[in-house]
Coordinates of C-alpha atoms and ligand atoms in Angstrom, one line a residue:
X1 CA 0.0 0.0 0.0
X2 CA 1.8 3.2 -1.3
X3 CA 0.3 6.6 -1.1
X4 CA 1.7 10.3 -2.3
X5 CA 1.7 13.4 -1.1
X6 CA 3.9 16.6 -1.2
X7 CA 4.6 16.8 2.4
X8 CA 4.1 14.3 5.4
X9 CA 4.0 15.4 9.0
X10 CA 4.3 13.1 11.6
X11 CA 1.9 13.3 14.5
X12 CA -0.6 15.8 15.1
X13 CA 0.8 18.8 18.4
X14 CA 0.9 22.0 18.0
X15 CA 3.8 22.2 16.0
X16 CA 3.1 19.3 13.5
X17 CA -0.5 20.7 12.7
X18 CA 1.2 24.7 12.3
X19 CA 3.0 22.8 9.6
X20 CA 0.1 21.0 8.2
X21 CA -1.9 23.8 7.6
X22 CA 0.5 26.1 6.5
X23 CA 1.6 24.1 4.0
X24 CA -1.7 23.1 2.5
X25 CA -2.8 26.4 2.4
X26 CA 0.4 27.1 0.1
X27 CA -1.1 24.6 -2.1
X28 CA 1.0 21.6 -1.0
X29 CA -0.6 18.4 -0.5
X30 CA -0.1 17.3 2.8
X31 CA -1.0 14.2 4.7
X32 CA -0.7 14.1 8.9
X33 CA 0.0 10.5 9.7
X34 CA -0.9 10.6 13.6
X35 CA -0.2 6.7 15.8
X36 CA -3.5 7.4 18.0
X37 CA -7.2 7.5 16.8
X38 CA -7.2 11.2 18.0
X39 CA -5.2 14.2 17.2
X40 CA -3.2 16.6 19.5
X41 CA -1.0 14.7 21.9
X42 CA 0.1 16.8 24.7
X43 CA -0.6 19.5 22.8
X44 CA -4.4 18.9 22.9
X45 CA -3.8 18.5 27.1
X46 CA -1.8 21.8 27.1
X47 CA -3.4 25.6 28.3
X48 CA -2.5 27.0 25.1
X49 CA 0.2 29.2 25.8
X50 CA 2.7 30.7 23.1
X51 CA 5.3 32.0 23.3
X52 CA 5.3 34.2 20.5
X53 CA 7.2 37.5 21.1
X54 CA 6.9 40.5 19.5
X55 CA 3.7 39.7 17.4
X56 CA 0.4 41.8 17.0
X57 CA -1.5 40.2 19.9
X58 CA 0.5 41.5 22.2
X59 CA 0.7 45.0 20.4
X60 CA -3.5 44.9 20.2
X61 CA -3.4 44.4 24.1
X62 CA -1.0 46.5 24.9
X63 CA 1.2 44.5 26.6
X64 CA 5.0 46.6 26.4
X65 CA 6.5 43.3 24.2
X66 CA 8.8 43.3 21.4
X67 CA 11.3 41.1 19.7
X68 CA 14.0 43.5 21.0
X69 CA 13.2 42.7 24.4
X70 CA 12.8 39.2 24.0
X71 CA 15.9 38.7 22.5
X72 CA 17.2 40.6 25.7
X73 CA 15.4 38.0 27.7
X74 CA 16.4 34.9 25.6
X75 CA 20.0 36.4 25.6
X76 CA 20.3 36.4 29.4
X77 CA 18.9 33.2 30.2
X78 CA 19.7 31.1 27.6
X79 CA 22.9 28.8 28.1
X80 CA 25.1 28.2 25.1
X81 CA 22.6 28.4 21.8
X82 CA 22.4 27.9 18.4
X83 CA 22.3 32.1 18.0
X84 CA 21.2 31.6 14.3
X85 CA 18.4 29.5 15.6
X86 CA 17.2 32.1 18.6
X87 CA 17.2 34.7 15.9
X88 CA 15.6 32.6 13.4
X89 CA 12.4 32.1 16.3
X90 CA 12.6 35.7 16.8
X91 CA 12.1 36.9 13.9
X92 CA 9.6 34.4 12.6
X93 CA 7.5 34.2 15.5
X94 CA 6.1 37.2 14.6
X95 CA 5.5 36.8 11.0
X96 CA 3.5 33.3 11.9
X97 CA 1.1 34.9 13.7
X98 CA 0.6 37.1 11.1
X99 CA 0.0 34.4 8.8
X100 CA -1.8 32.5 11.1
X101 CA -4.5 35.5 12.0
X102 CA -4.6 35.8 8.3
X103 CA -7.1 33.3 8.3
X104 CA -11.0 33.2 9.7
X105 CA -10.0 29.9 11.4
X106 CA -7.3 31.4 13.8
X107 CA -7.7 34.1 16.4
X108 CA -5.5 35.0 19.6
X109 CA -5.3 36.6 22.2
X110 CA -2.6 37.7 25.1
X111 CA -2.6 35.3 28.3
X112 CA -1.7 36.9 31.4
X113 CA 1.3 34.9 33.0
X114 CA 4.1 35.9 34.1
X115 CA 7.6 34.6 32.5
X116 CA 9.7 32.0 34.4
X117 CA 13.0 34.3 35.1
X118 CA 13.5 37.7 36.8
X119 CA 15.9 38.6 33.8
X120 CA 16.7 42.0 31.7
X121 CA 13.6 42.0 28.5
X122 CA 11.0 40.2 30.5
X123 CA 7.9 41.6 30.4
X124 CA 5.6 41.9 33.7
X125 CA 2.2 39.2 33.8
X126 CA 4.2 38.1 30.5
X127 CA 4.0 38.1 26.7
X128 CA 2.1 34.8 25.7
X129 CA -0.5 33.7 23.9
X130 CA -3.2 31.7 23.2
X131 CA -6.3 31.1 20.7
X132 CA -9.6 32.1 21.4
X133 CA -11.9 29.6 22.4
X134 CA -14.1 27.8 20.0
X135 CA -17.2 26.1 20.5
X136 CA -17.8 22.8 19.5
X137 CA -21.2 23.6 17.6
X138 CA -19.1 26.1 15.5
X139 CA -16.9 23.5 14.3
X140 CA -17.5 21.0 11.5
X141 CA -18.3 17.1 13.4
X142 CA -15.1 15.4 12.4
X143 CA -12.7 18.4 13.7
X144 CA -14.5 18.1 17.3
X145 CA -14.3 13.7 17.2
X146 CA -10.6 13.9 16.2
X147 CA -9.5 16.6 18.6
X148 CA -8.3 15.1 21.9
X149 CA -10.2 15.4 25.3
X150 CA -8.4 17.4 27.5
X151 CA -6.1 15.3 30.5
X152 CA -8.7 15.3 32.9
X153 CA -11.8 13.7 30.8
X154 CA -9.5 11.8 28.7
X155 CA -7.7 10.1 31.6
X156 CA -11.5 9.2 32.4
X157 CA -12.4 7.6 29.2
X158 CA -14.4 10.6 28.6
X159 CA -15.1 12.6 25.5
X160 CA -14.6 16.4 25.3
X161 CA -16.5 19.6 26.3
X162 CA -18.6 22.0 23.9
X163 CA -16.1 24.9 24.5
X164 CA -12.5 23.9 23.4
X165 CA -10.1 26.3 25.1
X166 CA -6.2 26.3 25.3
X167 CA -4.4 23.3 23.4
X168 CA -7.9 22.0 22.5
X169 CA -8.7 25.3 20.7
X170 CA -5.3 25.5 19.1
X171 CA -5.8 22.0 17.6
X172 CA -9.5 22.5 16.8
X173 CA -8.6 25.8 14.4
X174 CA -5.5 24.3 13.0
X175 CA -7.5 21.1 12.0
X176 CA -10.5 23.0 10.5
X177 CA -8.4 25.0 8.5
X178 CA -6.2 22.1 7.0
X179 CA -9.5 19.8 6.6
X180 CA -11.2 23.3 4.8
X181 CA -8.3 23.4 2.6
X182 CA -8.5 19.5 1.5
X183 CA -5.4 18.2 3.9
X184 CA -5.2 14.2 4.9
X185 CA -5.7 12.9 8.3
X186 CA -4.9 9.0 8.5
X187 CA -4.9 8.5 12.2
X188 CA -4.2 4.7 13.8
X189 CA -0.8 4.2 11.5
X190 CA 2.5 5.1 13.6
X191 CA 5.2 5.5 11.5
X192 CA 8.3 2.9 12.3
X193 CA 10.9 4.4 9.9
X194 CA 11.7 6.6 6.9
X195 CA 12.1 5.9 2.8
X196 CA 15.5 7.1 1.0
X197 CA 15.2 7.7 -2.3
X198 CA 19.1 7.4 -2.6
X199 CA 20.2 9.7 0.5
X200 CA 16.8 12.1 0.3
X201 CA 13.8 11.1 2.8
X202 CA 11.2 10.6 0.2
X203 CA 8.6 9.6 2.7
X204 CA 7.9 7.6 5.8
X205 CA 6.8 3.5 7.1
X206 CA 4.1 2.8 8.7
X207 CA 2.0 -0.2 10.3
X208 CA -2.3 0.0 9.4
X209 CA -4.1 -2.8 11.0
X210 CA -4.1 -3.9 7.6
X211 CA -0.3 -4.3 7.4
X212 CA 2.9 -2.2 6.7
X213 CA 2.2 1.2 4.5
X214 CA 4.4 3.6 3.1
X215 CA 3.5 7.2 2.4
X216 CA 5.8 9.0 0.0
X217 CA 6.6 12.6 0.0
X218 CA 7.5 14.2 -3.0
X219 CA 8.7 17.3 -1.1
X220 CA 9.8 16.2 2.5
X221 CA 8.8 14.7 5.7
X222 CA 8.3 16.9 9.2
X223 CA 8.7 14.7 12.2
X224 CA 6.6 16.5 14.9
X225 CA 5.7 13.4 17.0
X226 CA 6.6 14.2 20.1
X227 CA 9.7 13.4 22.3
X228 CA 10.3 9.9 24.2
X229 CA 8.9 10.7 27.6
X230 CA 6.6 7.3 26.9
X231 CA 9.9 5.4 26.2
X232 CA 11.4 3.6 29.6
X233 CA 14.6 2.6 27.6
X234 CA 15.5 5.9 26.1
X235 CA 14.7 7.8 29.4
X236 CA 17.3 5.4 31.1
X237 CA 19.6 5.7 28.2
X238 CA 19.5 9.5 27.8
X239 CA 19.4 10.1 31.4
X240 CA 16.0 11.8 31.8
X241 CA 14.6 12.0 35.6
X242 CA 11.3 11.0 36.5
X243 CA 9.1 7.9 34.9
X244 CA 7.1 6.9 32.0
X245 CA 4.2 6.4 34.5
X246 CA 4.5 9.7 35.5
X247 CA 4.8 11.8 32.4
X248 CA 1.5 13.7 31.2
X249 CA 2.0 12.5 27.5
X250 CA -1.0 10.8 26.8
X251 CA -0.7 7.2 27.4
X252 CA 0.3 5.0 24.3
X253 CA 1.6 8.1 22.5
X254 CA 5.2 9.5 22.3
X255 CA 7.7 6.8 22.3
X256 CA 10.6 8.0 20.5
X257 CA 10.3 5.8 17.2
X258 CA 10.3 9.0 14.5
X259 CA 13.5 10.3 16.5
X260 CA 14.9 6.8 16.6
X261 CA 13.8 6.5 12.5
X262 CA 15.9 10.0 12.1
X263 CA 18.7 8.6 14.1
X264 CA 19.0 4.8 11.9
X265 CA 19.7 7.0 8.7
X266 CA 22.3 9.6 9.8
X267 CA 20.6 12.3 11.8
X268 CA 22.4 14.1 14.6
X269 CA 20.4 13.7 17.9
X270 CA 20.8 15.6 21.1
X271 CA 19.2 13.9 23.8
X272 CA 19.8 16.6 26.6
X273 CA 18.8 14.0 29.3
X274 CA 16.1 16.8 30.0
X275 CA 12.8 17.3 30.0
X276 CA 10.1 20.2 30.5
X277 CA 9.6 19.2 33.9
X278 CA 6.8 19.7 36.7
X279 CA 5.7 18.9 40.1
X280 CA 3.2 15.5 39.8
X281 CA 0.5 15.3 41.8
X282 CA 1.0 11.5 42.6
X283 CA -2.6 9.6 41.3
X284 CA -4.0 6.3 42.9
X285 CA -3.6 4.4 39.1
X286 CA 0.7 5.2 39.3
X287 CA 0.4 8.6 37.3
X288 CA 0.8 12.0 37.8
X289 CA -0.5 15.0 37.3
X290 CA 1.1 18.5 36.5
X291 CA 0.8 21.1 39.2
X292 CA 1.3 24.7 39.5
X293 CA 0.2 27.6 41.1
X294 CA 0.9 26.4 44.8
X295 CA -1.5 28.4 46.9
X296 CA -0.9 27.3 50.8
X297 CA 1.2 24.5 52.2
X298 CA 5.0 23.5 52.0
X299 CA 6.7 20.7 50.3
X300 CA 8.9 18.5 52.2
X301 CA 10.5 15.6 51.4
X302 CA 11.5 11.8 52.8
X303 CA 13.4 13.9 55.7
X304 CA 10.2 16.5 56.4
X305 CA 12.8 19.3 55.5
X306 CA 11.8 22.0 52.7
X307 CA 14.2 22.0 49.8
X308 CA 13.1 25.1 47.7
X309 CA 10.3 27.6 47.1
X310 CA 7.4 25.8 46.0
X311 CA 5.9 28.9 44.2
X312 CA 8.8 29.4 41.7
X313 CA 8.1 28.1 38.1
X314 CA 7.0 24.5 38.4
X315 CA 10.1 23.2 35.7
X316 CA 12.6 25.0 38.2
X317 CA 11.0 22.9 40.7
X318 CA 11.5 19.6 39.0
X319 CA 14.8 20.5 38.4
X320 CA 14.8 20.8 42.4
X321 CA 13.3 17.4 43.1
X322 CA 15.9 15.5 40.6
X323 CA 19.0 16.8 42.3
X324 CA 18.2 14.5 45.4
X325 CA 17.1 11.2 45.3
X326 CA 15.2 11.8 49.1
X327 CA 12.8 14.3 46.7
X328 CA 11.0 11.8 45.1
X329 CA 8.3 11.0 46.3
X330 CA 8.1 14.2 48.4
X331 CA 5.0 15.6 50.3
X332 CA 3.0 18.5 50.2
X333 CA 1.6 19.4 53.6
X334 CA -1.5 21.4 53.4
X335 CA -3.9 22.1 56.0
X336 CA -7.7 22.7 55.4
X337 CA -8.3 25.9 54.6
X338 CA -9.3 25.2 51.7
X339 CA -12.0 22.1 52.7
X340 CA -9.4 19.9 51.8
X341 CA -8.6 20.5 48.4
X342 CA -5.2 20.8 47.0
X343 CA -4.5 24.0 47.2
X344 CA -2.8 24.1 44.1
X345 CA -3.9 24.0 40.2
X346 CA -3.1 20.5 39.5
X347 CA -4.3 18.8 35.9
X348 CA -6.6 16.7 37.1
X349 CA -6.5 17.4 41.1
X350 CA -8.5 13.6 40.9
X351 CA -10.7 12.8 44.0
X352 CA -9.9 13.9 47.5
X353 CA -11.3 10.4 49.0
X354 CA -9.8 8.4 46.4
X355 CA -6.3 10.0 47.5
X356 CA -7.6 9.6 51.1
X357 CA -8.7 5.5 50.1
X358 CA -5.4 5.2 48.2
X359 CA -2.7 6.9 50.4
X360 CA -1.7 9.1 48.2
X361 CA -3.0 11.7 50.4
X362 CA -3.1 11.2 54.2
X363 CA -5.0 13.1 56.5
X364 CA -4.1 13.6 60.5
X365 CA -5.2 15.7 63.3
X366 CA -1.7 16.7 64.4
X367 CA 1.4 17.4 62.7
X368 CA 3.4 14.4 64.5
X369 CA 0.6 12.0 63.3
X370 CA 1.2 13.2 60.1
X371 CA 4.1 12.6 60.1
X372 CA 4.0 8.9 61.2
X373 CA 1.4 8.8 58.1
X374 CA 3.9 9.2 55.8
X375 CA 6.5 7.7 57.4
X376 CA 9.0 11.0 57.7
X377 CA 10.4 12.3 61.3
X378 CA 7.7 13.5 63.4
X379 CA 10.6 16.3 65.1
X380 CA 11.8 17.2 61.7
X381 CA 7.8 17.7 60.2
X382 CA 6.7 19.9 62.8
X383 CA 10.2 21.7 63.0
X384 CA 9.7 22.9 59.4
X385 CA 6.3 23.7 59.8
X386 CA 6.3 26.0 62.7
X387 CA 9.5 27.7 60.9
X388 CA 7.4 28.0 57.9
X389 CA 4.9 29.5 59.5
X390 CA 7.2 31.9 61.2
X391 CA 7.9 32.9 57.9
X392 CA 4.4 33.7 57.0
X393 CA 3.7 35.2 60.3
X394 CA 7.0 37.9 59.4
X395 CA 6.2 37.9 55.4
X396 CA 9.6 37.1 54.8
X397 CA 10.8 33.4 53.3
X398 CA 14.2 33.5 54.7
X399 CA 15.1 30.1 53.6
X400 CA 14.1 30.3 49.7
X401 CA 12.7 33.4 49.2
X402 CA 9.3 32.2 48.4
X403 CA 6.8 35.7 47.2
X404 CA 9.8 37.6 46.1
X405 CA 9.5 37.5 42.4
X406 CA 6.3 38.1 40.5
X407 CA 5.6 34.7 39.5
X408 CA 5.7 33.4 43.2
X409 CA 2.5 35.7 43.8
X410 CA 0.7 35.3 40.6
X411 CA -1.0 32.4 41.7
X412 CA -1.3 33.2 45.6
X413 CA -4.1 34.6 47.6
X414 CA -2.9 34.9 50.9
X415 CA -4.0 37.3 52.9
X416 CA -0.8 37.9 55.6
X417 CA 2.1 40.1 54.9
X418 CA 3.1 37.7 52.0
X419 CA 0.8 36.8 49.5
X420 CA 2.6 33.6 48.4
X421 CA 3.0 32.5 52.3
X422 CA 0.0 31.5 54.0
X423 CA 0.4 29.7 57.1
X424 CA -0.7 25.8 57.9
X425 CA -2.3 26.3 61.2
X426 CA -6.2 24.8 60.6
X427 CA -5.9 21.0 61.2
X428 CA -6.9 18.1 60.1
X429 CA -3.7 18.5 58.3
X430 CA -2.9 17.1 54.7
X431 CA 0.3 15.7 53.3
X432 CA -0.4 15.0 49.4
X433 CA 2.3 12.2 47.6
X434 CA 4.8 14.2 45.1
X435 CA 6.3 12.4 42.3
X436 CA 8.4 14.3 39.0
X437 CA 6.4 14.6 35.8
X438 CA 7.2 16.3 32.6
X439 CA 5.4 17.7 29.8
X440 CA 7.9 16.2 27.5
X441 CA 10.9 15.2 26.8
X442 CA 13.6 18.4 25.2
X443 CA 16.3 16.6 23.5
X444 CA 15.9 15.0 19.8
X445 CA 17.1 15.7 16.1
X446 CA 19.4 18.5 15.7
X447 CA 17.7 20.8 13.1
X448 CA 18.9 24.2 11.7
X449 CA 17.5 27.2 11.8
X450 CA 15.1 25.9 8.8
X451 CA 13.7 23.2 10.5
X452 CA 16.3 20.9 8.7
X453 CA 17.1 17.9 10.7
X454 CA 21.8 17.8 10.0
X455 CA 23.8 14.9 9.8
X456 CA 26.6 14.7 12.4
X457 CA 28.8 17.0 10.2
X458 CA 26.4 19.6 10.1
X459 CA 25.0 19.1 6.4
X460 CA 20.7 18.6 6.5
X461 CA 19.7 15.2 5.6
X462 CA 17.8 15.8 2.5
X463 CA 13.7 15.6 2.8
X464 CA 13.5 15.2 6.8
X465 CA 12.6 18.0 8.7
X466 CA 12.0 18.3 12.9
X467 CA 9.7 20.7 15.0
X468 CA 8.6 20.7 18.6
X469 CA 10.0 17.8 21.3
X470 CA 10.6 15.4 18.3
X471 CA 13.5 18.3 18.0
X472 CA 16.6 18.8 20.3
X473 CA 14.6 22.9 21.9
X474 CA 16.1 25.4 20.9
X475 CA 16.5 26.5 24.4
X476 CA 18.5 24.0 25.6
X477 CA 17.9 22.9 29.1
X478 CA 16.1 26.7 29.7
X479 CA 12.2 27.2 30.1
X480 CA 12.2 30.7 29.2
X481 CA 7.9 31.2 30.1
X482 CA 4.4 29.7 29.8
X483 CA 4.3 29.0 26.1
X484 CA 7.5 28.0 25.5
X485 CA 7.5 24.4 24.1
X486 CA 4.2 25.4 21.7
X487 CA 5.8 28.6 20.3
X488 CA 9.1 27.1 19.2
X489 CA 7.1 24.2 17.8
X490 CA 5.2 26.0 15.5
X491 CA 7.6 28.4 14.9
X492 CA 10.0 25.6 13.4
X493 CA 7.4 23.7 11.8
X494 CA 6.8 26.8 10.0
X495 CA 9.9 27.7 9.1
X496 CA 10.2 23.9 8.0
X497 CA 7.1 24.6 5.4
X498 CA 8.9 27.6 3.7
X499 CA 11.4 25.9 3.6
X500 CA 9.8 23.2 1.4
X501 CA 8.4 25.0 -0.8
X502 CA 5.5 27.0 1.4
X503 CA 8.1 29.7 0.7
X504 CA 6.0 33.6 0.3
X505 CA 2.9 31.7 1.1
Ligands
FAD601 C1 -1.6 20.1 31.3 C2 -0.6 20.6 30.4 C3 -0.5 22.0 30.1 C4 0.5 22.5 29.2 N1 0.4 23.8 28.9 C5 1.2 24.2 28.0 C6 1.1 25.6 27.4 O1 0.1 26.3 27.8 N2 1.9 26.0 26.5 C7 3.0 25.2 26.0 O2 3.7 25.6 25.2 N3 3.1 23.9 26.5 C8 2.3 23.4 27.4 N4 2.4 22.1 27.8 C9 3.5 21.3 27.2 C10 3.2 21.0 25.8 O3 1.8 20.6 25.7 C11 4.0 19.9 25.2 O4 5.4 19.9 25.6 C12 4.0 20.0 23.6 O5 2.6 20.2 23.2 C13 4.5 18.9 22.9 O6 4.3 19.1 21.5 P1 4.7 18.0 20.5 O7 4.1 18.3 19.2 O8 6.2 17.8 20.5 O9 4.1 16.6 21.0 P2 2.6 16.2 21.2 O10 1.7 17.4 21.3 O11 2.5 15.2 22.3 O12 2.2 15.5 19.9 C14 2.8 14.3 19.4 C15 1.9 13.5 18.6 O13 2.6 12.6 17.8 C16 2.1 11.3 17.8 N5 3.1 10.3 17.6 C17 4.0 9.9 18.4 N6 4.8 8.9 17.8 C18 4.2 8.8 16.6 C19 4.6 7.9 15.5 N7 5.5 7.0 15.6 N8 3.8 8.0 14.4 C20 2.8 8.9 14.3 N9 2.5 9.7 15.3 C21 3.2 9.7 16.4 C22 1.5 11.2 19.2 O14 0.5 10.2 19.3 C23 0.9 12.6 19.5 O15 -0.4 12.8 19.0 C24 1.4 21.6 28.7 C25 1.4 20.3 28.9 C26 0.4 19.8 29.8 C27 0.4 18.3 30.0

């Protein structure tokens, strides 16, 4: 079974779909070969966020962005990049949002949220954004059956809502525009490997229920499938922290095999043995669940002792809780102001009495029972806790600085001298199971500022183009802000286009 198109893109995120549509509506014929029966990935699970500098959204909203400054910000946090590939996303981030407004199918707007580092160019409450919502009536039948549910319905077995918002928007308008404009969708068929036509990828192998199935590519072939979060072997191999149990990929879906199919025939790969990484809400099945936006409560680990401020961008934090091996699991300790909820934004929270049935949450009276719950010195528990609380009480985190930077309050609500410090006082007492989880893995094909994926000596492989984690980030090991892994996705997956012929579309 052979089929043809001018370009093939691999999976269906953010960044494979920018591709997609942008090169159909240039008149290419594109196909996007996707392993699952619905489209999105992570991206689908995702808020949205872009991180687009310097575009019209954030001129329209008058939000004091630019490229300038963002290349300020880039250039101060960034450690050791490809400068022809940060100015590359700088420049084009802009123009793709042009193109992409362009059409009726794609509206933004600015998302207030603040960027991850107090450096020179960053922009206060942030400069990313997202599409407007979309409601499922508005939307043709097959766009809203294809688009994946977000986390917390799909983990359920559960379809998705009427109003798509974040990721679920962003996939919804991409798809409508590329189904509009005549584009493929064959969904079920991951792809296991890549066609030469002597040393040019001239398409991609798949496996259909029905058997193996290649799709040819007269143009090229962008891989945008992903990283290998879902992969135990290449996780151990590459040295990524954390666990494929514990990753918010959705299950079954990013496994490594396009990166791996780049990687048989010659393609540089820069694993990076990192990932975008996040606090995880351990779950009673073995997952976990990204949180952020810690509101009350400390988080201590195996000893009871805090390790860091809890507020500060959740992939700083998983950085935290890999350096120690006594970090994982850790606990959050919360009290019940809050009627025993997490006080946090976690994605999906899941059921306070099936944590309570489970142990993944305990519940005590006291602070020493608590800490016979989960097994950590009872002296030690209440010792950080009343110090903690000191902290509150004064409005001053002397041991981490938690509330000092404008993230760290973005979230908070407290009502003492500190907004991000409120104090644990109002028993019963909670201590919630903490395990690292990722977004995605960071490391993959080395690709240019074109989107080509290079050989080893630095020449692209004919025909194979990379975008979003399927990609070695163009940020390195850096999470700049909220946004970041979508915006250089698309950006790249863009540029990728042009570069096949999508050029002065
Ligand atoms: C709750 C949550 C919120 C988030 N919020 C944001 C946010 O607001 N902004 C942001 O930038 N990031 C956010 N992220 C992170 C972001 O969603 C992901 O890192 C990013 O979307 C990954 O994009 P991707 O295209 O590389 O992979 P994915 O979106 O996961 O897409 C990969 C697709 O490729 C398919 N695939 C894999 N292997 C194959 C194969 N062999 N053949 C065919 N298809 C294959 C997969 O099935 C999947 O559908 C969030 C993540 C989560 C979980």
């Amino acid at each position: 079974m052979t089929d043809e198109y001018d370009v093939v893109v691999v999976g269906s995120g953010g960044g494979a779909l920018t591709g997609a549509f942008l090169a159909q509506k240039a008149g290419l014929a594109t196909v996007v070969v996707e392993k699952t029966a619905l489209l999105g990935g992570t991206s689908a699970y995702s808020g949205g966020a872009c991180w687009l500098p310097g575009s019209a959204v954030q001129q329209r909203a008058g939000i004091p962005d630019s490229t300038e400054s963002a290349r300020e910000y880039l250039g101060a946090i960034l450690v050791d990049p490809d400068a022809t590939a940060v100015e590359a996303f700088l420049t084009h981030a802009p123009e793709l949002v042009a193109e992409l407004e362009a059409d009726e199918a794609i509206d933004f707007e600015w998302l207030p949220f603040p960027e991850y580092y107090d450096a020179p160019g960053r922009v206060p409450l942030g400069r990313s954004i997202q599409p407007a919502n979309v409601k499922r009536g508005d939307l043709p039948e097959r766009v809203g059956r294809l688009v994946r549910p977000p986390v917390e319905r799909d983990r359920a077995g559960e379809g998705g809502r009427n109003t798509l918002s974040g990721g679920q928007a962003l996939i919804a308008r991409l798809l409508d525009g590329f189904l509009r404009d005549g584009g493929t969708v064959l969904t079920e068929l991951p792809v296991t490997g890549l066609v030469l036509d002597g040393d040019r990828v001239a398409g991609v192998a798949g496996m259909t229920p029905e058997g193996p199935k290649e799709i040819r590519a007269r143009r090229g072939v962008l891989v945008a499938a992903g990283g290998f979060e879902g992969n135990a072997d290449l996780r151990a191999e590459h040295g990524v922290p954390g666990d494929v149990a514990w990753t918010m990929a959705p299950s079954g879906t990013n496994t490594g095999e396009p990166i791996r199919a780049g990687a048989a025939i010659g393609a540089a790969t820069d694993y990076r043995g990192v990932g975008w990484f996040c606090p995880g809400l351990a779950q009673p099945d073995g997952g976990g669940s990204f949180t952020l936006g810690f509101r009350s409560g400390l988080m201590v680990d195996q000893r009871g002792r805090r390790y860091g401020n809890e507020a500060r961008p959740y992939d700083q934090f998983g950085r935290l809780m890999a350096e120690a091996p006594e970090r994982i699991p850790s606990w959050y300790v919360f009290d019940s102001r809050e009627g025993g909820r997490l006080p946090a934004i976690a994605m999906p929270e899941g059921d306070p009495a099936e944590h309570l049935a489970a142990g993944t949450w305990v519940r005590a009276d006291t602070l020493p029972e608590l800490a016979a719950a989960i097994g950590v010195p009872a002296e030690d528990l209440v010792a950080t806790v009343e110090r903690f609380n000191g902290f509150c009480a004064s409005g001053v985190d002397e041991d981490f600085g938690r509330g000092d930077d404008e993230y760290d309050t973005f979230f908070a609500g407290g009502e003492g001298p500190n907004k991000a410090l409120t104090p644990v006082t109002q028993p019963p007492y909670y201590a919630a199971r903490f395990v690292l989880s990722d977004l995605g893995t960071k490391g993959g094909l080395v690709t240019d500022e074109r989107g080509r994926v290079l050989r080893e000596d630095g020449h692209p492989v004919p025909g194979l183009y990379a975008a979003g984690n399927s990609a070695a980030s163009v940020f390195g090991s850096v999470y700049p802000g909220p946004g970041a892994p979508l915006g250089s996705a698309m950006v790249f997956a863009s540029l990728a286009v042009r570069d096949l012929g999508a050029a002065g579309s």
